[in-house]
């Protein structure tokens, strides 16, 4: 997966429709999430589309599998995952993920319908990270 800064460099260079295409491409690049992991327990609440997030790895290297049933939403999911992927759980738990995503200005680039679940997804990722860091 590309780093968030590499994604932003490309995103910043593009305009409206091209940004949508980049988000769709990022969603397609997500590591495949096996269907059995797409359960009510891994579903992110409050999203207009269905979004699932599942943590793997351990406290030293947290890894997430994620998916969505909507292409643009899946791209937004990919941005959140790019911010936290393969980092130590304690770092992710303390991280300002929303701040890391702020340069993308998603609220002004996308409809509120598409971004309404982002805070819930960030909260879920941070909760997983905090739980895994505390268990280590």
CSV table of N, CA, C and O in Angstrom, one decimal:
chain,number,residue,atom,x,y,z
A,1,UNK,N,0.8,-1.2,0.0
A,1,UNK,CA,0.0,0.0,0.0
A,1,UNK,C,0.9,1.2,0.0
A,1,UNK,O,1.9,1.3,0.7
A,2,UNK,N,0.5,2.2,-0.8
A,2,UNK,CA,1.2,3.5,-0.8
A,2,UNK,C,1.1,4.2,0.5
A,2,UNK,O,0.1,4.1,1.2
A,3,UNK,N,2.1,5.1,0.7
A,3,UNK,CA,2.0,5.9,2.0
A,3,UNK,C,1.0,7.0,1.8
A,3,UNK,O,0.7,7.4,0.6
A,4,UNK,N,0.5,7.5,2.9
A,4,UNK,CA,-0.4,8.6,2.8
A,4,UNK,C,0.2,9.8,2.2
A,4,UNK,O,-0.5,10.5,1.4
A,5,UNK,N,1.4,10.1,2.4
A,5,UNK,CA,2.1,11.3,1.8
A,5,UNK,C,2.2,11.1,0.3
A,5,UNK,O,2.0,12.1,-0.5
A,6,UNK,N,2.5,9.9,-0.2
A,6,UNK,CA,2.6,9.7,-1.6
A,6,UNK,C,1.2,9.8,-2.3
A,6,UNK,O,1.1,10.4,-3.4
A,7,UNK,N,0.2,9.3,-1.6
A,7,UNK,CA,-1.2,9.5,-2.1
A,7,UNK,C,-1.5,10.9,-2.2
A,7,UNK,O,-2.1,11.4,-3.2
A,8,UNK,N,-1.2,11.7,-1.1
A,8,UNK,CA,-1.6,13.1,-1.1
A,8,UNK,C,-0.8,13.9,-2.3
A,8,UNK,O,-1.4,14.8,-2.9
A,9,UNK,N,0.4,13.6,-2.5
A,9,UNK,CA,1.1,14.2,-3.6
A,9,UNK,C,0.4,14.1,-4.9
A,9,UNK,O,0.3,15.1,-5.7
A,10,UNK,N,-0.1,12.9,-5.2
A,10,UNK,CA,-0.9,12.7,-6.4
A,10,UNK,C,-2.2,13.4,-6.3
A,10,UNK,O,-2.7,14.0,-7.2
A,11,UNK,N,-2.9,13.2,-5.2
A,11,UNK,CA,-4.3,13.8,-5.0
A,11,UNK,C,-4.3,15.3,-5.2
A,11,UNK,O,-5.1,15.9,-5.8
A,12,UNK,N,-3.3,15.9,-4.6
A,12,UNK,CA,-3.1,17.4,-4.6
A,12,UNK,C,-3.0,17.9,-6.0
A,12,UNK,O,-3.4,19.0,-6.4
A,13,UNK,N,-2.4,17.1,-6.9
A,13,UNK,CA,-2.1,17.5,-8.3
A,13,UNK,C,-3.4,17.4,-9.1
A,13,UNK,O,-3.5,18.1,-10.2
A,14,UNK,N,-4.3,16.6,-8.7
A,14,UNK,CA,-5.5,16.3,-9.5
A,14,UNK,C,-6.7,17.3,-9.2
A,14,UNK,O,-6.7,18.0,-8.2
A,15,UNK,N,-7.7,17.3,-10.1
A,15,UNK,CA,-8.9,18.1,-9.8
A,15,UNK,C,-10.1,17.1,-9.6
A,15,UNK,O,-9.9,15.9,-9.6
A,16,UNK,N,-11.3,17.6,-9.4
A,16,UNK,CA,-12.5,16.9,-9.0
A,16,UNK,C,-12.6,15.5,-9.5
A,16,UNK,O,-12.5,14.5,-8.7
A,17,UNK,N,-13.0,15.3,-10.8
A,17,UNK,CA,-13.2,13.9,-11.3
A,17,UNK,C,-12.0,13.0,-11.2
A,17,UNK,O,-12.1,11.8,-10.9
A,18,UNK,N,-10.8,13.6,-11.4
A,18,UNK,CA,-9.6,12.8,-11.3
A,18,UNK,C,-9.4,12.3,-9.9
A,18,UNK,O,-8.9,11.3,-9.7
A,19,UNK,N,-9.8,13.2,-8.9
A,19,UNK,CA,-9.6,12.8,-7.5
A,19,UNK,C,-10.6,11.6,-7.2
A,19,UNK,O,-10.2,10.7,-6.5
A,20,UNK,N,-11.8,11.6,-7.8
A,20,UNK,CA,-12.7,10.5,-7.6
A,20,UNK,C,-12.1,9.2,-8.2
A,20,UNK,O,-12.1,8.2,-7.6
A,21,UNK,N,-11.5,9.3,-9.3
A,21,UNK,CA,-10.9,8.2,-10.0
A,21,UNK,C,-9.7,7.6,-9.1
A,21,UNK,O,-9.5,6.4,-9.0
A,22,UNK,N,-8.9,8.5,-8.5
A,22,UNK,CA,-7.8,8.1,-7.7
A,22,UNK,C,-8.4,7.4,-6.4
A,22,UNK,O,-7.9,6.3,-6.1
A,23,UNK,N,-9.4,7.9,-5.8
A,23,UNK,CA,-10.0,7.2,-4.7
A,23,UNK,C,-10.5,5.8,-5.1
A,23,UNK,O,-10.3,4.9,-4.3
A,24,UNK,N,-11.2,5.7,-6.2
A,24,UNK,CA,-11.6,4.4,-6.7
A,24,UNK,C,-10.5,3.5,-6.9
A,24,UNK,O,-10.5,2.3,-6.5
A,25,UNK,N,-9.4,4.0,-7.5
A,25,UNK,CA,-8.2,3.2,-7.7
A,25,UNK,C,-7.6,2.7,-6.4
A,25,UNK,O,-7.2,1.5,-6.2
A,26,UNK,N,-7.5,3.6,-5.4
A,26,UNK,CA,-7.0,3.2,-4.1
A,26,UNK,C,-7.9,2.1,-3.4
A,26,UNK,O,-7.3,1.2,-2.8
A,27,UNK,N,-9.2,2.2,-3.6
A,27,UNK,CA,-10.0,1.2,-3.1
A,27,UNK,C,-9.8,-0.2,-3.7
A,27,UNK,O,-9.8,-1.2,-3.0
A,28,UNK,N,-9.5,-0.2,-5.0
A,28,UNK,CA,-9.2,-1.4,-5.7
A,28,UNK,C,-7.9,-2.0,-5.2
A,28,UNK,O,-7.7,-3.2,-5.3
A,29,UNK,N,-7.0,-1.2,-4.7
A,29,UNK,CA,-5.7,-1.6,-4.3
A,29,UNK,C,-5.7,-2.2,-2.9
A,29,UNK,O,-4.7,-2.8,-2.4
A,30,UNK,N,-6.8,-2.0,-2.2
A,30,UNK,CA,-6.8,-2.6,-0.8
A,30,UNK,C,-6.6,-4.1,-0.9
A,30,UNK,O,-7.1,-4.8,-1.8
A,31,UNK,N,-5.9,-4.6,0.1
A,31,UNK,CA,-5.8,-6.0,0.3
A,31,UNK,C,-7.2,-6.7,0.4
A,31,UNK,O,-8.0,-6.1,1.1
A,32,UNK,N,-7.4,-7.8,-0.2
A,32,UNK,CA,-8.7,-8.4,-0.2
A,32,UNK,C,-9.1,-8.8,1.2
A,32,UNK,O,-8.3,-9.4,1.9
A,33,UNK,N,-10.3,-8.5,1.6
A,33,UNK,CA,-10.8,-8.9,2.9
A,33,UNK,C,-11.7,-10.2,2.6
A,33,UNK,O,-12.7,-10.1,1.9
A,34,UNK,N,-11.4,-11.3,3.2
A,34,UNK,CA,-12.2,-12.5,3.0
A,34,UNK,C,-13.6,-12.3,3.5
A,34,UNK,O,-13.9,-11.7,4.5
A,35,UNK,N,-14.6,-12.8,2.7
A,35,UNK,CA,-16.0,-12.7,3.0
A,35,UNK,C,-16.4,-13.1,4.4
A,35,UNK,O,-17.2,-12.4,5.0
A,36,UNK,N,-15.8,-14.2,5.0
A,36,UNK,CA,-16.2,-14.6,6.3
A,36,UNK,C,-15.9,-13.5,7.4
A,36,UNK,O,-16.4,-13.6,8.5
A,37,UNK,N,-15.0,-12.6,7.1
A,37,UNK,CA,-14.7,-11.5,8.0
A,37,UNK,C,-15.6,-10.4,8.0
A,37,UNK,O,-15.6,-9.5,8.8
A,38,UNK,N,-16.5,-10.4,6.9
A,38,UNK,CA,-17.5,-9.3,6.8
A,38,UNK,C,-18.7,-9.6,7.6
A,38,UNK,O,-19.7,-10.2,7.0
A,39,UNK,N,-18.7,-9.3,8.8
A,39,UNK,CA,-19.7,-9.7,9.8
A,39,UNK,C,-20.3,-8.5,10.4
A,39,UNK,O,-19.7,-7.4,10.3
A,40,UNK,N,-21.3,-8.6,11.2
A,40,UNK,CA,-21.9,-7.5,12.0
A,40,UNK,C,-20.8,-7.0,13.0
A,40,UNK,O,-20.8,-5.8,13.2
A,41,UNK,N,-20.0,-7.9,13.5
A,41,UNK,CA,-18.9,-7.5,14.4
A,41,UNK,C,-17.9,-6.6,13.8
A,41,UNK,O,-17.2,-5.7,14.5
A,42,UNK,N,-17.6,-6.7,12.5
A,42,UNK,CA,-16.6,-5.9,11.8
A,42,UNK,C,-17.2,-4.7,11.1
A,42,UNK,O,-16.4,-3.9,10.5
A,43,UNK,N,-18.5,-4.6,11.1
A,43,UNK,CA,-19.2,-3.5,10.3
A,43,UNK,C,-19.0,-2.2,11.1
A,43,UNK,O,-19.2,-2.1,12.3
A,44,UNK,N,-18.7,-1.1,10.3
A,44,UNK,CA,-18.5,0.2,10.9
A,44,UNK,C,-19.9,0.8,10.9
A,44,UNK,O,-20.6,0.9,9.9
A,45,UNK,N,-20.4,1.2,12.1
A,45,UNK,CA,-21.7,1.9,12.2
A,45,UNK,C,-21.7,3.3,11.7
A,45,UNK,O,-20.7,4.0,11.8
A,46,UNK,N,-22.8,3.8,11.2
A,46,UNK,CA,-22.9,5.2,10.8
A,46,UNK,C,-22.5,5.5,9.4
A,46,UNK,O,-22.5,6.7,9.0
A,47,UNK,N,-22.1,4.5,8.6
A,47,UNK,CA,-21.7,4.8,7.2
A,47,UNK,C,-22.9,4.6,6.3
A,47,UNK,O,-23.7,3.8,6.5
A,48,UNK,N,-22.9,5.5,5.3
A,48,UNK,CA,-24.0,5.3,4.3
A,48,UNK,C,-23.9,4.0,3.5
A,48,UNK,O,-24.9,3.4,3.1
A,49,UNK,N,-22.7,3.6,3.2
A,49,UNK,CA,-22.4,2.4,2.6
A,49,UNK,C,-21.9,1.4,3.6
A,49,UNK,O,-21.7,1.7,4.8
A,50,UNK,N,-21.8,0.1,3.3
A,50,UNK,CA,-21.3,-0.9,4.2
A,50,UNK,C,-19.8,-0.8,4.2
A,50,UNK,O,-19.2,-0.8,3.2
A,51,UNK,N,-19.2,-0.7,5.4
A,51,UNK,CA,-17.8,-0.7,5.6
A,51,UNK,C,-17.4,-1.7,6.7
A,51,UNK,O,-18.0,-1.7,7.7
A,52,UNK,N,-16.4,-2.5,6.4
A,52,UNK,CA,-15.9,-3.5,7.4
A,52,UNK,C,-14.5,-3.2,7.7
A,52,UNK,O,-13.7,-2.9,6.7
A,53,UNK,N,-14.1,-3.4,8.9
A,53,UNK,CA,-12.6,-3.2,9.3
A,53,UNK,C,-12.3,-4.3,10.3
A,53,UNK,O,-13.0,-4.6,11.2
A,54,UNK,N,-11.2,-5.0,10.0
A,54,UNK,CA,-10.7,-6.1,10.8
A,54,UNK,C,-9.2,-6.0,11.1
A,54,UNK,O,-8.4,-5.9,10.2
A,55,UNK,N,-8.9,-5.9,12.4
A,55,UNK,CA,-7.4,-5.8,12.7
A,55,UNK,C,-6.7,-7.2,12.7
A,55,UNK,O,-7.3,-8.2,13.1
A,56,UNK,N,-5.5,-7.2,12.2
A,56,UNK,CA,-4.7,-8.4,12.3
A,56,UNK,C,-3.3,-7.9,12.8
A,56,UNK,O,-3.1,-6.7,13.1
A,57,UNK,N,-2.3,-8.8,12.8
A,57,UNK,CA,-1.0,-8.4,13.3
A,57,UNK,C,-1.0,-8.4,14.8
A,57,UNK,O,-1.8,-9.0,15.5
A,58,UNK,N,0.0,-7.6,15.4
A,58,UNK,CA,0.2,-7.6,16.8
A,58,UNK,C,0.5,-6.2,17.2
A,58,UNK,O,0.5,-5.3,16.4
A,59,UNK,N,0.9,-6.0,18.5
A,59,UNK,CA,1.1,-4.7,19.0
A,59,UNK,C,2.3,-4.0,18.3
A,59,UNK,O,2.3,-2.7,18.2
A,60,UNK,N,3.2,-4.7,17.8
A,60,UNK,CA,4.4,-4.1,17.2
A,60,UNK,C,4.1,-3.7,15.7
A,60,UNK,O,4.8,-2.8,15.2
A,61,UNK,N,3.1,-4.4,15.1
A,61,UNK,CA,2.9,-4.1,13.7
A,61,UNK,C,1.4,-4.4,13.4
A,61,UNK,O,1.0,-5.5,13.1
A,62,UNK,N,0.6,-3.4,13.6
A,62,UNK,CA,-0.9,-3.5,13.4
A,62,UNK,C,-1.2,-3.5,11.9
A,62,UNK,O,-0.7,-2.6,11.2
A,63,UNK,N,-2.0,-4.4,11.5
A,63,UNK,CA,-2.4,-4.5,10.1
A,63,UNK,C,-3.9,-4.6,10.0
A,63,UNK,O,-4.5,-5.3,10.8
A,64,UNK,N,-4.5,-3.9,9.1
A,64,UNK,CA,-5.9,-3.9,8.9
A,64,UNK,C,-6.4,-4.4,7.6
A,64,UNK,O,-5.7,-4.2,6.6
A,65,UNK,N,-7.4,-5.2,7.6
A,65,UNK,CA,-8.1,-5.6,6.4
A,65,UNK,C,-9.4,-4.8,6.4
A,65,UNK,O,-10.0,-4.6,7.5
A,66,UNK,N,-9.8,-4.2,5.3
A,66,UNK,CA,-11.0,-3.4,5.2
A,66,UNK,C,-11.6,-3.5,3.8
A,66,UNK,O,-10.9,-3.8,2.9
A,67,UNK,N,-12.9,-3.2,3.8
A,67,UNK,CA,-13.6,-3.3,2.5
A,67,UNK,C,-14.9,-2.4,2.6
A,67,UNK,O,-15.3,-2.1,3.7
A,68,UNK,N,-15.5,-2.1,1.5
A,68,UNK,CA,-16.7,-1.4,1.4
A,68,UNK,C,-17.5,-1.9,0.2
A,68,UNK,O,-16.8,-2.3,-0.8
A,69,UNK,N,-18.8,-1.8,0.2
A,69,UNK,CA,-19.6,-2.2,-1.0
A,69,UNK,C,-19.8,-1.0,-2.0
A,69,UNK,O,-20.5,-1.2,-2.9
A,70,UNK,N,-19.2,0.1,-1.7
A,70,UNK,CA,-19.3,1.3,-2.6
A,70,UNK,C,-17.9,1.8,-3.0
A,70,UNK,O,-17.0,1.9,-2.1
A,71,UNK,N,-17.7,2.0,-4.3
A,71,UNK,CA,-16.3,2.3,-4.8
A,71,UNK,C,-15.6,3.5,-4.2
A,71,UNK,O,-14.5,3.4,-3.8
A,72,UNK,N,-16.3,4.6,-4.1
A,72,UNK,CA,-15.7,5.8,-3.6
A,72,UNK,C,-15.5,5.7,-2.1
A,72,UNK,O,-14.4,6.1,-1.6
A,73,UNK,N,-16.4,5.1,-1.4
A,73,UNK,CA,-16.3,4.9,0.0
A,73,UNK,C,-15.1,4.0,0.3
A,73,UNK,O,-14.3,4.2,1.2
A,74,UNK,N,-14.9,3.0,-0.5
A,74,UNK,CA,-13.8,2.0,-0.4
A,74,UNK,C,-12.5,2.8,-0.5
A,74,UNK,O,-11.5,2.5,0.2
A,75,UNK,N,-12.4,3.8,-1.4
A,75,UNK,CA,-11.3,4.7,-1.5
A,75,UNK,C,-11.0,5.5,-0.3
A,75,UNK,O,-9.8,5.6,0.1
A,76,UNK,N,-12.0,6.0,0.3
A,76,UNK,CA,-11.9,6.7,1.6
A,76,UNK,C,-11.4,5.8,2.7
A,76,UNK,O,-10.5,6.1,3.5
A,77,UNK,N,-11.9,4.6,2.7
A,77,UNK,CA,-11.4,3.5,3.6
A,77,UNK,C,-9.9,3.3,3.4
A,77,UNK,O,-9.2,3.2,4.4
A,78,UNK,N,-9.5,3.2,2.1
A,78,UNK,CA,-8.1,3.0,1.8
A,78,UNK,C,-7.2,4.2,2.4
A,78,UNK,O,-6.1,3.9,2.8
A,79,UNK,N,-7.7,5.4,2.3
A,79,UNK,CA,-7.0,6.5,2.9
A,79,UNK,C,-6.8,6.4,4.4
A,79,UNK,O,-5.7,6.6,4.9
A,80,UNK,N,-7.9,6.0,5.1
A,80,UNK,CA,-7.8,5.8,6.5
A,80,UNK,C,-6.8,4.7,6.8
A,80,UNK,O,-5.9,4.8,7.7
A,81,UNK,N,-6.9,3.6,6.1
A,81,UNK,CA,-6.0,2.5,6.3
A,81,UNK,C,-4.5,2.8,6.0
A,81,UNK,O,-3.6,2.5,6.7
A,82,UNK,N,-4.3,3.6,4.9
A,82,UNK,CA,-2.9,4.1,4.6
A,82,UNK,C,-2.3,4.9,5.7
A,82,UNK,O,-1.1,4.8,5.9
A,83,UNK,N,-3.1,5.6,6.5
A,83,UNK,CA,-2.6,6.4,7.6
A,83,UNK,C,-2.1,5.6,8.7
A,83,UNK,O,-1.2,6.0,9.5
A,84,UNK,N,-2.7,4.4,8.9
A,84,UNK,CA,-2.3,3.6,10.1
A,84,UNK,C,-1.7,2.2,9.8
A,84,UNK,O,-1.2,1.6,10.8
A,85,UNK,N,-1.7,1.8,8.6
A,85,UNK,CA,-1.2,0.4,8.3
A,85,UNK,C,0.2,0.1,8.7
A,85,UNK,O,1.1,0.9,8.5
A,86,UNK,N,0.3,-1.0,9.3
A,86,UNK,CA,1.6,-1.6,9.7
A,86,UNK,C,2.4,-0.7,10.7
A,86,UNK,O,3.6,-0.8,10.8
A,87,UNK,N,1.7,0.1,11.5
A,87,UNK,CA,2.4,0.9,12.5
A,87,UNK,C,2.2,0.2,13.9
A,87,UNK,O,1.3,-0.6,14.0
A,88,UNK,N,3.0,0.5,14.9
A,88,UNK,CA,2.7,-0.1,16.2
A,88,UNK,C,1.4,0.3,16.7
A,88,UNK,O,0.9,1.5,16.5
A,89,UNK,N,0.7,-0.6,17.4
A,89,UNK,CA,-0.6,-0.3,17.9
A,89,UNK,C,-0.7,0.9,18.8
A,89,UNK,O,-1.6,1.7,18.7
A,90,UNK,N,0.3,1.1,19.7
A,90,UNK,CA,0.3,2.2,20.6
A,90,UNK,C,0.4,3.5,19.8
A,90,UNK,O,-0.3,4.5,20.2
A,91,UNK,N,1.1,3.5,18.7
A,91,UNK,CA,1.2,4.7,17.9
A,91,UNK,C,-0.1,5.1,17.2
A,91,UNK,O,-0.5,6.2,17.2
A,92,UNK,N,-0.8,4.0,16.7
A,92,UNK,CA,-2.1,4.2,16.1
A,92,UNK,C,-3.1,4.7,17.1
A,92,UNK,O,-3.9,5.6,16.8
A,93,UNK,N,-3.1,4.1,18.3
A,93,UNK,CA,-4.0,4.5,19.4
A,93,UNK,C,-3.9,6.0,19.7
A,93,UNK,O,-4.9,6.7,20.0
A,94,UNK,N,-2.6,6.5,19.7
A,94,UNK,CA,-2.4,7.9,20.0
A,94,UNK,C,-2.4,8.9,18.9
A,94,UNK,O,-2.4,10.1,19.0
A,95,UNK,N,-2.5,8.3,17.7
A,95,UNK,CA,-2.4,9.1,16.4
A,95,UNK,C,-3.6,10.0,16.2
A,95,UNK,O,-4.8,9.6,16.5
A,96,UNK,N,-3.4,11.2,15.6
A,96,UNK,CA,-4.5,12.0,15.2
A,96,UNK,C,-4.8,11.7,13.7
A,96,UNK,O,-4.3,12.3,12.8
A,97,UNK,N,-5.6,10.6,13.5
A,97,UNK,CA,-5.8,10.2,12.1
A,97,UNK,C,-6.6,11.2,11.3
A,97,UNK,O,-6.3,11.4,10.2
A,98,UNK,N,-7.6,11.8,12.0
A,98,UNK,CA,-8.3,12.9,11.3
A,98,UNK,C,-7.4,14.0,10.8
A,98,UNK,O,-7.5,14.5,9.7
A,99,UNK,N,-6.4,14.4,11.7
A,99,UNK,CA,-5.5,15.4,11.3
A,99,UNK,C,-4.6,14.9,10.1
A,99,UNK,O,-4.3,15.7,9.3
A,100,UNK,N,-4.2,13.7,10.1
A,100,UNK,CA,-3.4,13.1,9.0
A,100,UNK,C,-4.2,13.2,7.7
A,100,UNK,O,-3.6,13.4,6.6
A,101,UNK,N,-5.6,13.1,7.8
A,101,UNK,CA,-6.4,13.1,6.6
A,101,UNK,C,-6.8,14.5,6.2
A,101,UNK,O,-7.3,14.7,5.1
A,102,UNK,N,-6.6,15.5,7.1
A,102,UNK,CA,-7.1,16.9,6.9
A,102,UNK,C,-6.6,17.5,5.5
A,102,UNK,O,-7.4,18.1,4.9
A,103,UNK,N,-5.4,17.2,5.1
A,103,UNK,CA,-4.9,17.8,3.8
A,103,UNK,C,-5.8,17.4,2.6
A,103,UNK,O,-5.8,18.1,1.6
A,104,UNK,N,-6.5,16.3,2.7
A,104,UNK,CA,-7.3,15.8,1.6
A,104,UNK,C,-8.6,16.6,1.5
A,104,UNK,O,-9.3,16.5,0.5
A,105,UNK,N,-9.0,17.3,2.6
A,105,UNK,CA,-10.2,18.1,2.6
A,105,UNK,C,-11.4,17.4,2.1
A,105,UNK,O,-12.2,17.9,1.3
A,106,UNK,N,-11.6,16.2,2.6
A,106,UNK,CA,-12.6,15.3,2.1
A,106,UNK,C,-14.0,15.9,2.3
A,106,UNK,O,-14.9,15.7,1.4
A,107,UNK,N,-14.3,16.7,3.3
A,107,UNK,CA,-15.6,17.2,3.5
A,107,UNK,C,-16.0,18.2,2.4
A,107,UNK,O,-17.2,18.3,2.1
A,108,UNK,N,-15.0,18.9,1.8
A,108,UNK,CA,-15.3,19.8,0.7
A,108,UNK,C,-15.2,19.2,-0.6
A,108,UNK,O,-15.6,19.7,-1.6
A,109,UNK,N,-14.6,18.0,-0.7
A,109,UNK,CA,-14.4,17.3,-2.0
A,109,UNK,C,-15.5,16.3,-2.3
A,109,UNK,O,-15.8,16.0,-3.4
A,110,UNK,N,-16.1,15.8,-1.2
A,110,UNK,CA,-17.1,14.7,-1.4
A,110,UNK,C,-18.4,15.1,-0.7
A,110,UNK,O,-18.4,16.0,0.2
A,111,UNK,N,-19.5,14.5,-1.0
A,111,UNK,CA,-20.7,14.7,-0.4
A,111,UNK,C,-20.7,14.3,1.1
A,111,UNK,O,-19.9,13.4,1.5
A,112,UNK,N,-21.5,14.9,1.9
A,112,UNK,CA,-21.5,14.6,3.4
A,112,UNK,C,-21.9,13.1,3.5
A,112,UNK,O,-21.5,12.4,4.5
A,113,UNK,N,-22.7,12.6,2.6
A,113,UNK,CA,-23.1,11.2,2.6
A,113,UNK,C,-22.0,10.3,2.6
A,113,UNK,O,-22.0,9.2,3.2
A,114,UNK,N,-20.9,10.6,1.8
A,114,UNK,CA,-19.8,9.8,1.6
A,114,UNK,C,-18.8,9.9,2.8
A,114,UNK,O,-18.0,9.0,3.0
A,115,UNK,N,-18.8,11.0,3.5
A,115,UNK,CA,-17.8,11.2,4.5
A,115,UNK,C,-18.4,11.0,6.0
A,115,UNK,O,-17.6,11.0,6.9
A,116,UNK,N,-19.7,10.8,6.1
A,116,UNK,CA,-20.3,10.8,7.4
A,116,UNK,C,-19.7,9.7,8.3
A,116,UNK,O,-19.7,9.8,9.5
A,117,UNK,N,-19.3,8.6,7.8
A,117,UNK,CA,-18.9,7.5,8.6
A,117,UNK,C,-17.4,7.5,8.9
A,117,UNK,O,-16.9,6.7,9.7
A,118,UNK,N,-16.6,8.5,8.3
A,118,UNK,CA,-15.2,8.5,8.5
A,118,UNK,C,-14.8,8.6,10.0
A,118,UNK,O,-14.0,7.9,10.5
A,119,UNK,N,-15.5,9.5,10.8
A,119,UNK,CA,-15.1,9.6,12.2
A,119,UNK,C,-15.4,8.3,12.9
A,119,UNK,O,-14.6,7.9,13.8
A,120,UNK,N,-16.4,7.6,12.6
A,120,UNK,CA,-16.7,6.3,13.2
A,120,UNK,C,-15.6,5.2,12.8
A,120,UNK,O,-15.2,4.4,13.7
A,121,UNK,N,-15.2,5.3,11.6
A,121,UNK,CA,-14.2,4.3,11.2
A,121,UNK,C,-12.8,4.6,11.9
A,121,UNK,O,-12.2,3.7,12.4
A,122,UNK,N,-12.5,5.9,12.0
A,122,UNK,CA,-11.3,6.3,12.7
A,122,UNK,C,-11.4,5.8,14.2
A,122,UNK,O,-10.4,5.3,14.7
A,123,UNK,N,-12.5,6.1,14.8
A,123,UNK,CA,-12.7,5.7,16.2
A,123,UNK,C,-12.5,4.2,16.4
A,123,UNK,O,-11.9,3.7,17.3
A,124,UNK,N,-13.1,3.4,15.4
A,124,UNK,CA,-13.0,1.9,15.5
A,124,UNK,C,-11.6,1.5,15.4
A,124,UNK,O,-11.1,0.6,16.1
A,125,UNK,N,-10.8,2.1,14.4
A,125,UNK,CA,-9.4,1.7,14.2
A,125,UNK,C,-8.6,2.0,15.5
A,125,UNK,O,-7.8,1.2,15.9
A,126,UNK,N,-8.8,3.2,16.0
A,126,UNK,CA,-8.1,3.6,17.2
A,126,UNK,C,-8.5,2.7,18.4
A,126,UNK,O,-7.6,2.4,19.3
A,127,UNK,N,-9.8,2.3,18.6
A,127,UNK,CA,-10.2,1.4,19.6
A,127,UNK,C,-9.5,0.1,19.5
A,127,UNK,O,-9.0,-0.5,20.5
A,128,UNK,N,-9.5,-0.5,18.3
A,128,UNK,CA,-8.8,-1.7,18.0
A,128,UNK,C,-7.3,-1.6,18.5
A,128,UNK,O,-6.8,-2.5,19.1
A,129,UNK,N,-6.7,-0.5,18.0
A,129,UNK,CA,-5.2,-0.3,18.3
A,129,UNK,C,-5.0,-0.2,19.8
A,129,UNK,O,-4.1,-0.8,20.4
A,130,UNK,N,-5.9,0.5,20.5
A,130,UNK,CA,-5.7,0.7,22.0
A,130,UNK,C,-5.9,-0.6,22.7
A,130,UNK,O,-5.1,-0.9,23.6
A,131,UNK,N,-6.8,-1.4,22.3
A,131,UNK,CA,-7.1,-2.7,22.9
A,131,UNK,C,-5.9,-3.7,22.7
A,131,UNK,O,-5.4,-4.3,23.6
A,132,UNK,N,-5.3,-3.7,21.5
A,132,UNK,CA,-4.2,-4.5,21.2
A,132,UNK,C,-2.9,-4.0,21.9
A,132,UNK,O,-2.2,-4.9,22.4
A,133,UNK,N,-2.8,-2.7,22.0
A,133,UNK,CA,-1.6,-2.2,22.7
A,133,UNK,C,-1.7,-2.5,24.2
A,133,UNK,O,-0.7,-2.9,24.8
A,134,UNK,N,-2.9,-2.4,24.7
A,134,UNK,CA,-3.0,-2.7,26.2
A,134,UNK,C,-2.8,-4.2,26.5
A,134,UNK,O,-2.4,-4.5,27.6
A,135,UNK,N,-3.1,-5.0,25.6
A,135,UNK,CA,-3.0,-6.5,25.8
A,135,UNK,C,-1.5,-6.9,25.6
A,135,UNK,O,-1.2,-8.0,26.1
A,136,UNK,N,-0.7,-6.1,25.1
A,136,UNK,CA,0.7,-6.5,24.8
A,136,UNK,C,1.6,-6.5,26.1
A,136,UNK,O,1.3,-5.8,27.0
